[in-house]
Amino acid sequence: MKTETKPEHEIDASTHEKLRELLGACFPGYPSRTHYKQLPHLRCLVWEGGALVAHMGIEHRMIRNGDTPLRIFGIVDFCVAEPARSRGVASKLLVEIEATARSSGVDAILLFADDPRVYLANGYQEVSNCAKWLMINEHETLGVAEKPVDEMMVKMLSDGAWGDGVVDLLGHLF
C-alpha cells in the first residue's frame, strides 16, 4: 500500500473520480461529488495497486474552545473500502496525520464520528460540548447554528486541556 498526502488543489480529475466512487460506496446517500459541504485543505489517500482504498480529508483552521483559540486539524470523510478494512489502514492514517499535526504546531485533532471505535483505540476522547457553526447546504449559506453535538471527538496534542465551553468552529461543520 502507498499513502500520499496532497493539497486539494493538486488532486487530478482521475483521482477525483476514484474519490467520488469511494465516498459513494462508503457513505450511502453521499452527494455525487468529492466533498460534502466544503473542500478539505488536504487529502490523505491510500492506494493498493491502482485502487484507492482509503481517504481522509483534513481541514486546517482555527477554532475556539470556550475562551481558548486552538489551531486544529479536522478530520472529514474518513473511510476505508470494504476489502481493505480490518487491516490497520485507518489506524495507520491516524498515526500519520497526528505526526504531521504535531510537527506543524497543531493543538488538537477534532472530528465527528458516528462510530467512535477506531478513534478511541487511537487515543481520542469523546467530548460533549455545545458547538457553533456556519450552516451550509448545497453550496449555500443558511445561517449559524448553535447546539450540543454528541459525536464530537478530540485528541489534544498541546499541553492545554479540552474545555467544557462552547466550541466555535469558526466556519462550517466538517
XYZ file of C-alpha atoms in Angstrom:
174
model
C 0.000 0.000 0.000
C 1.108 3.506 -0.795
C -0.012 6.550 1.239
C 0.132 10.110 -0.041
C -0.991 13.441 1.364
C -1.867 16.092 -1.189
C -3.278 19.601 -1.067
C -6.773 19.663 -2.554
C -5.718 21.846 -5.480
C -3.227 19.180 -6.636
C -5.798 16.370 -6.954
C -6.269 15.453 -10.631
C -9.538 14.556 -12.392
C -8.830 10.811 -12.389
C -8.224 10.787 -8.637
C -11.365 12.870 -8.084
C -13.366 10.222 -9.940
C -11.887 7.468 -7.752
C -12.622 9.610 -4.666
C -16.228 10.086 -5.766
C -16.623 6.311 -6.169
C -15.019 5.521 -2.778
C -17.029 8.154 -0.884
C -20.261 6.964 -2.526
C -19.512 3.330 -1.647
C -18.595 4.106 1.976
C -21.282 6.699 2.743
C -24.755 5.808 1.411
C -26.513 8.962 0.207
C -23.253 10.901 -0.252
C -23.559 13.563 -2.979
C -22.061 12.580 -6.353
C -19.012 14.808 -5.849
C -15.822 14.637 -3.763
C -16.882 16.874 -0.870
C -19.904 17.023 1.387
C -20.175 20.672 2.470
C -16.818 22.211 1.553
C -13.494 21.142 0.006
C -10.887 19.931 2.516
C -7.459 21.553 2.608
C -5.586 18.253 2.378
C -6.423 14.691 1.437
C -4.655 11.598 2.725
C -5.041 8.835 0.152
C -4.138 5.156 0.400
C -3.590 3.221 -2.818
C -3.324 -0.509 -3.352
C -2.169 -1.061 -6.907
C -4.263 1.411 -8.885
C -7.207 1.237 -6.487
C -7.981 3.975 -3.973
C -8.703 2.067 -0.738
C -8.848 4.828 1.881
C -9.410 8.562 2.201
C -9.136 11.135 4.963
C -9.915 14.799 4.345
C -8.162 17.325 6.583
C -9.476 20.778 7.482
C -6.796 23.102 8.882
C -8.288 26.000 10.792
C -8.613 27.909 13.992
C -11.499 27.181 16.344
C -12.422 28.449 19.776
C -12.950 26.101 22.722
C -14.598 28.282 25.346
C -12.225 31.270 25.609
C -9.265 29.408 24.113
C -8.349 29.686 20.428
C -6.923 26.427 19.076
C -5.166 25.529 15.844
C -6.733 22.242 14.720
C -6.799 19.596 12.071
C -10.377 18.491 11.475
C -10.850 15.006 10.054
C -13.595 14.745 7.447
C -14.999 11.935 5.270
C -12.604 9.322 6.674
C -13.296 5.987 5.017
C -11.732 2.669 4.069
C -13.030 0.497 1.223
C -14.686 -2.716 2.416
C -11.933 -5.072 1.103
C -9.215 -3.097 2.929
C -10.951 -2.939 6.330
C -9.604 -4.670 9.457
C -6.037 -4.386 8.142
C -4.927 -1.393 10.230
C -5.284 1.152 7.411
C -7.388 3.583 9.475
C -5.052 3.461 12.473
C -2.029 3.967 10.213
C -3.590 7.105 8.722
C -4.476 8.449 12.172
C -0.864 7.968 13.331
C 0.464 9.688 10.207
C -1.851 12.682 10.466
C -1.034 13.053 14.166
C 2.694 13.173 13.351
C 2.037 15.836 10.695
C -0.145 17.808 13.121
C 2.473 17.698 15.886
C 5.248 18.840 13.547
C 3.005 21.688 12.323
C 2.178 23.102 15.772
C -1.442 21.938 15.731
C -3.070 21.994 19.180
C -5.708 19.311 18.610
C -7.318 16.984 16.108
C -11.109 17.229 16.023
C -13.707 15.083 14.289
C -17.332 13.995 14.353
C -17.924 10.232 14.346
C -20.999 8.029 14.327
C -18.795 5.046 15.244
C -16.005 6.042 17.655
C -14.234 2.664 17.992
C -11.165 3.269 15.797
C -10.690 6.745 17.284
C -10.988 5.554 20.892
C -8.414 2.846 20.114
C -6.080 5.599 18.894
C -6.281 7.880 21.942
C -9.185 10.167 21.016
C -11.790 11.091 23.603
C -15.486 11.683 23.204
C -16.494 15.189 24.284
C -19.916 16.683 24.750
C -19.832 20.377 24.004
C -22.262 22.808 22.553
C -20.940 23.765 19.114
C -21.456 26.789 16.911
C -21.012 26.591 13.137
C -21.915 28.043 9.780
C -24.782 26.073 8.236
C -24.109 25.225 4.588
C -26.319 23.168 2.299
C -25.722 22.547 -1.398
C -23.259 25.435 -1.706
C -25.473 27.957 0.044
C -25.022 29.591 3.452
C -28.168 29.195 5.546
C -27.137 30.832 8.815
C -25.413 29.961 12.083
C -26.337 27.014 14.314
C -25.508 26.528 17.982
C -26.434 23.311 19.757
C -24.946 20.306 21.570
C -23.091 17.832 19.371
C -22.723 14.311 20.762
C -20.484 12.833 18.045
C -17.554 15.184 18.711
C -14.161 13.619 19.416
C -10.824 15.256 20.133
C -7.201 14.389 20.646
C -5.254 17.161 22.345
C -1.685 17.490 21.086
C -0.635 20.574 23.032
C -0.311 20.896 26.806
C -3.738 22.510 27.167
C -6.836 20.620 28.237
C -10.081 20.423 26.285
C -12.658 22.662 27.953
C -16.400 22.330 28.515
C -17.268 25.663 26.841
C -18.918 26.309 23.506
C -16.838 25.138 20.548
C -16.996 27.810 17.866
C -15.881 26.099 14.659
C -15.338 29.478 13.001
C -16.790 28.002 9.845
C -18.799 25.041 8.610
C -19.358 21.726 10.399
C -16.948 19.222 8.894
